Coordinates of C-alpha atoms in Angstrom, one line a residue:
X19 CA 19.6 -14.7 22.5
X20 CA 18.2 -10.9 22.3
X21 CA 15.9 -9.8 19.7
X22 CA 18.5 -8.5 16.4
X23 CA 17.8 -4.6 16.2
X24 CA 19.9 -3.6 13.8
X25 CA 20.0 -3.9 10.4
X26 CA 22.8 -4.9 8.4
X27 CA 24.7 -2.6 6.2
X28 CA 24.0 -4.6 2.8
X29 CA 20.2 -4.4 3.3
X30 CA 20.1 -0.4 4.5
X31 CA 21.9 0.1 1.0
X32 CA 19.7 -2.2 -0.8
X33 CA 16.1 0.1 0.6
X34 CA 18.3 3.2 -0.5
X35 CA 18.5 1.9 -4.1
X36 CA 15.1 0.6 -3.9
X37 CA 13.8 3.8 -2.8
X38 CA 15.3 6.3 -5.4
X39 CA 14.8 3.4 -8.1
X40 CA 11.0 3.8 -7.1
X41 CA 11.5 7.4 -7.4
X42 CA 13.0 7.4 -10.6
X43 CA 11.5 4.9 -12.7
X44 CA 8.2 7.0 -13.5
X45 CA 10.5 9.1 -15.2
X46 CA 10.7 7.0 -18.1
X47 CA 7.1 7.1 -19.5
X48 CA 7.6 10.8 -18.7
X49 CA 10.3 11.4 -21.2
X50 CA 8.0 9.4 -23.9
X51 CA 9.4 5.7 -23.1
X52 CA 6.9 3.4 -23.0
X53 CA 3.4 3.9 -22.0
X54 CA 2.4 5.8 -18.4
X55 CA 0.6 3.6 -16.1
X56 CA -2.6 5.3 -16.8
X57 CA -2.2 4.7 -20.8
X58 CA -1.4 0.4 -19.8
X59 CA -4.2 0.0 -17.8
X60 CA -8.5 0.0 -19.0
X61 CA -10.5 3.0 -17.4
X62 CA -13.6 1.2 -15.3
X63 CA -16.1 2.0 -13.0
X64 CA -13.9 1.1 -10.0
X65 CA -10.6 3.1 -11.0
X66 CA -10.0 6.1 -8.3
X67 CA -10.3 9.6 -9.8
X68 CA -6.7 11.2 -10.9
X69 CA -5.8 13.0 -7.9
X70 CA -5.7 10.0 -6.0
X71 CA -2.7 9.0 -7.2
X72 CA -1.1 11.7 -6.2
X73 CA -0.4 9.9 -2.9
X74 CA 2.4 8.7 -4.8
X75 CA 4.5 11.6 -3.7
X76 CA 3.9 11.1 -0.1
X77 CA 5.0 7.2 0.1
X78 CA 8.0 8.4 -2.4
X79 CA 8.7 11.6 0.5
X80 CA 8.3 8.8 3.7
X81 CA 10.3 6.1 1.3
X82 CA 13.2 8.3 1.3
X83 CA 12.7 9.7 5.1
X84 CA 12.9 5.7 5.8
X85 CA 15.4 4.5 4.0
X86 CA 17.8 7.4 5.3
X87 CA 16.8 6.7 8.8
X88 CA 17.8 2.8 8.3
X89 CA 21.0 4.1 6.6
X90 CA 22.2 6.3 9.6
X91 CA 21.0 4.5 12.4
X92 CA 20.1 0.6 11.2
X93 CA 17.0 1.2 12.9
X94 CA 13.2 0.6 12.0
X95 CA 12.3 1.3 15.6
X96 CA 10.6 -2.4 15.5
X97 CA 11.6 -5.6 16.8
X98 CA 12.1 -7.2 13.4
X99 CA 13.9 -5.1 11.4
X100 CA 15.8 -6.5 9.1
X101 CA 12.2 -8.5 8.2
X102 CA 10.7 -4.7 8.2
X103 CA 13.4 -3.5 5.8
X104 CA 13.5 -6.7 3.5
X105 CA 10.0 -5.9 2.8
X106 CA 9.8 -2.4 1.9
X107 CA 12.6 -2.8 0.0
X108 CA 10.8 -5.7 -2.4
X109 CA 7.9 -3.2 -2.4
X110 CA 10.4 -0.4 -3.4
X111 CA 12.3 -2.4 -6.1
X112 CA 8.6 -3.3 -6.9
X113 CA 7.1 0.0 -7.4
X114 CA 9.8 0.3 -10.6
X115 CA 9.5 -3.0 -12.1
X116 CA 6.1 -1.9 -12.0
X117 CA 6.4 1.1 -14.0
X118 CA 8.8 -0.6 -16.5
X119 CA 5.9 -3.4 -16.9
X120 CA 3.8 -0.8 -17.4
X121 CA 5.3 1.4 -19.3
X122 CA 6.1 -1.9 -21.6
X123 CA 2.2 -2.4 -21.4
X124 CA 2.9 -6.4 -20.0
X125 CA -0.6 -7.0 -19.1
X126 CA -1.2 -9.6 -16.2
X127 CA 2.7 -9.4 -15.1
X128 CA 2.1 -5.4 -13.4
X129 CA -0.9 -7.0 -11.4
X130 CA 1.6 -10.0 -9.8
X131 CA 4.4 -7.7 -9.1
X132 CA 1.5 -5.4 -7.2
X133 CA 0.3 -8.3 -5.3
X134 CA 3.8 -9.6 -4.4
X135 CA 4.4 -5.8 -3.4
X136 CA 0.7 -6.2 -1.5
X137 CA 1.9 -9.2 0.3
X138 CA 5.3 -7.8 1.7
X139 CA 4.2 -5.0 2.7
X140 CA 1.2 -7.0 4.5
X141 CA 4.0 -8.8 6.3
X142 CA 5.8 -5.9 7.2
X143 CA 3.1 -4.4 8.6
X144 CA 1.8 -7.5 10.7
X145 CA 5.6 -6.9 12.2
X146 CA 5.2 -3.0 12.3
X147 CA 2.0 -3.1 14.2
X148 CA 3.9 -5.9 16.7
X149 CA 5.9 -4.0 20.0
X150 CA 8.5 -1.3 19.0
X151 CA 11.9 -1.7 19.4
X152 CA 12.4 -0.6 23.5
X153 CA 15.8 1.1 23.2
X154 CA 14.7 2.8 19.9
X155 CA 13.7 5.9 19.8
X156 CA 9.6 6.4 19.1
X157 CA 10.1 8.8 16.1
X158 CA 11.8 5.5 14.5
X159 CA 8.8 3.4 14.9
X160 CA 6.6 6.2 14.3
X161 CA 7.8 6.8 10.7
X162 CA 8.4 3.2 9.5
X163 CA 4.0 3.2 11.3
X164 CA 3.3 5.9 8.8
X165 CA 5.0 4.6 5.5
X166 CA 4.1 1.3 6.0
X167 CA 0.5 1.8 6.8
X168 CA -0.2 4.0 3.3
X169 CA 1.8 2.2 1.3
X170 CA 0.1 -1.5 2.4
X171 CA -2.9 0.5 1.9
X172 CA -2.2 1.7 -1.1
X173 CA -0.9 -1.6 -2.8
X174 CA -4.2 -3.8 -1.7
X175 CA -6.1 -0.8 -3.5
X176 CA -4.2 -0.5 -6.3
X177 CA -3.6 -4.6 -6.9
X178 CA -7.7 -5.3 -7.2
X179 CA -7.6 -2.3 -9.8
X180 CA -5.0 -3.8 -11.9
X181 CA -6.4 -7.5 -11.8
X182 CA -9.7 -6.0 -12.5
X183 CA -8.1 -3.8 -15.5
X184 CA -6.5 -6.5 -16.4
X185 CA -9.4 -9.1 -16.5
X186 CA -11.6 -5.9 -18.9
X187 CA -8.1 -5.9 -21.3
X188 CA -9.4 -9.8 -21.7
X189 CA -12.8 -9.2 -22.4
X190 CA -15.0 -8.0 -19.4
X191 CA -17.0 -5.4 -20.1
X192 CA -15.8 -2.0 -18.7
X193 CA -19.6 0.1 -18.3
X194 CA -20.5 -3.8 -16.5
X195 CA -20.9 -2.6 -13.0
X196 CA -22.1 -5.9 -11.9
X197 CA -18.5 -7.9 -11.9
X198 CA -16.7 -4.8 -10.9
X199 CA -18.8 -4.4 -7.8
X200 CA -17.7 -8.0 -7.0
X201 CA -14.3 -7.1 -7.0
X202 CA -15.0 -4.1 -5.0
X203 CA -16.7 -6.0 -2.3
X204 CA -13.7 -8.8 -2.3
X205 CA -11.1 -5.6 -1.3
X206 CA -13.5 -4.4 0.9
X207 CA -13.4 -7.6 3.0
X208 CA -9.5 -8.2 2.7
X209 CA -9.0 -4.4 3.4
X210 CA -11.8 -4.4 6.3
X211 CA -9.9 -7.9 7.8
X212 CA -6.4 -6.2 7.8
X213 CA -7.8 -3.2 9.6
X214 CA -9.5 -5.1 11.9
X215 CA -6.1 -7.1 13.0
X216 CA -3.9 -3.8 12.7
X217 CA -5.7 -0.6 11.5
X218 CA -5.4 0.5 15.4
X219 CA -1.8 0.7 15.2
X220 CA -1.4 1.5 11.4
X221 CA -4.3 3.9 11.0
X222 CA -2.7 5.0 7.8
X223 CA -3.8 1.5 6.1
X224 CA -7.7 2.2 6.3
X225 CA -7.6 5.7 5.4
X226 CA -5.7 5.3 2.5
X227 CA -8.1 2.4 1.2
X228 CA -10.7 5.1 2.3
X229 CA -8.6 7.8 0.3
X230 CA -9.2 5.1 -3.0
X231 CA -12.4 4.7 -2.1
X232 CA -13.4 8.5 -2.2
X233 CA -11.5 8.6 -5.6
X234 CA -14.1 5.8 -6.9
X235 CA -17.1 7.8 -5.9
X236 CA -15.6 11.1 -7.7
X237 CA -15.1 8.6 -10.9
X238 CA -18.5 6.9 -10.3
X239 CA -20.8 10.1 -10.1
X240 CA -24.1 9.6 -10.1
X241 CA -24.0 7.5 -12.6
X242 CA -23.5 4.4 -11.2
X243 CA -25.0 4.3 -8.0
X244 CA -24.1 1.1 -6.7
X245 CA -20.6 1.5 -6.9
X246 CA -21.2 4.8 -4.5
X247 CA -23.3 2.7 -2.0
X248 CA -20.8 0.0 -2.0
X249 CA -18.0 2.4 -1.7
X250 CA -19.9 4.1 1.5
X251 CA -20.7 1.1 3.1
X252 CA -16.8 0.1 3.0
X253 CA -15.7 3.9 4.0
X254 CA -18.6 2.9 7.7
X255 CA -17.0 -0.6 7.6
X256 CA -13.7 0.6 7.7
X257 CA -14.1 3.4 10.4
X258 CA -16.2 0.7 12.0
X259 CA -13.1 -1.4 12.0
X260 CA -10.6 0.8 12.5
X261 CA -12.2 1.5 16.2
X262 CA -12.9 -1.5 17.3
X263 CA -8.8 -2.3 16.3
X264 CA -7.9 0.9 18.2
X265 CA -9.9 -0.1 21.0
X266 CA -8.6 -3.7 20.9
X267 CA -4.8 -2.5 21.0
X268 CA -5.3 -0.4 23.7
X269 CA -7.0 -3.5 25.9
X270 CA -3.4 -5.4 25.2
X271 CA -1.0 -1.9 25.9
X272 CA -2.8 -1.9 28.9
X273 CA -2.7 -5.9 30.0
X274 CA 1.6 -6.1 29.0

């Protein structure tokens, strides 16, 4: 039996929702309901500067692009993709849970749904980084690359910032470097890990973590050196990585 390239009509409609739900739910906290995700969650020495997060807009832009392309052509440009689009979706429909947990200030319960959203979109991008689909065009594959990549990047980021807000909302001390830096150093292996298994292929994982990382430094200042020195040695690790991934895929594109 051939590899299943299309995707079925129920779950093309359920990444549509997904996506415009994602879309929409920040809304909310916008027109004064609830609390914005910035308000829910405890400033520390590891959170990203503001203008990081306004990578949000380009994972909403690629979710739609995505989530039109698997409407109109049941496509993902990958061998799996129905498991490529039942992924994105639960990070989709995850993104505005997320929101509504926030905006309800539920500590603890935002940081699982980021870390189920972390893991699915892990999975999907195990599959994404995997052979394309052969009778697919490559702009499919190319665009389901991109959007995975950043938002798997952005999730692992943004799930060891919750936990660690989440863990100063219960008593750790924000201006304590020491713990945070542990923290930092634990993404830094899990992000540095990923990219070395498929930051060749899905070079918009590392650089988004890089992206966070650079937002860290701008919060950190010169005031807390050792989060900057961690930060840098992840940003060398990572480009490190990412190399030695991109060098590694093309050793296998060149041996199939």
């Amino acid at each position: 039996m051939g590899v299943q390239t299309r995707v079925s009509a129920s779950l093309a409609t359920a990444a549509v929702v997904g996506a415009i739900a994602a879309i929409l739910a920040p809304l909310l906290p916008f027109a004064g309901v609830g609390a914005s995700p910035n308000e829910s969650t405890v400033d520390l020495l590891i959170t990203p500067a503001g203008y990081t997060f306004s990578i949000w807009s380009v994972i909403y832009l690629l979710s739609l692009a995505f989530a039109g392309m698997v409407v109109l052509t049941r496509s993902t440009g990958t061998e799996e993709p129905a498991r490529v689009t039942a992924d994105v979706s639960v990070a989709f429909f995850g993104a505005a849970v997320w929101i509504l947990f926030s905006a309800a200030e539920w500590k603890w319960v935002t940081s699982i749904v980021l870390t189920i959203m972390a893991v699915a979109l892990i999975d999907a991008a195990r599959v994404v980084a995997g052979p394309r689909d052969p009778d697919a065009p490559s702009w499919r594959s190319a665009l389901t690359r991109v959007l995975v990549g950043i938002y798997a990047g952005w999730a692992i980021s943004a799930m060891f910032q919750n936990w660690a807000s989440d863990a100063a909302d219960a008593g750790a001390d924000a201006d304590a470097a020491g713990w945070q830096i542990a923290v930092l150093l634990v993404a830094a292996v899990v992000a540095t890990i990923i990219t070395l298994f498929l930051g060749g292929v899905l070079i918009g994982l590392p650089l988004t973590v890089i992206w966070a990382l650079i937002g860290i430094m701008v919060t950190a200042g010169g005031e807390t050196p050792a989060v900057t020195a961690v930060c840098l040695a992840t940003i060398f690790v990572l480009v490190i990585s990412t190399g030695i991934s991109m060098y590694a895929a093309r050793l296998r594109a060149r041996a199939t």
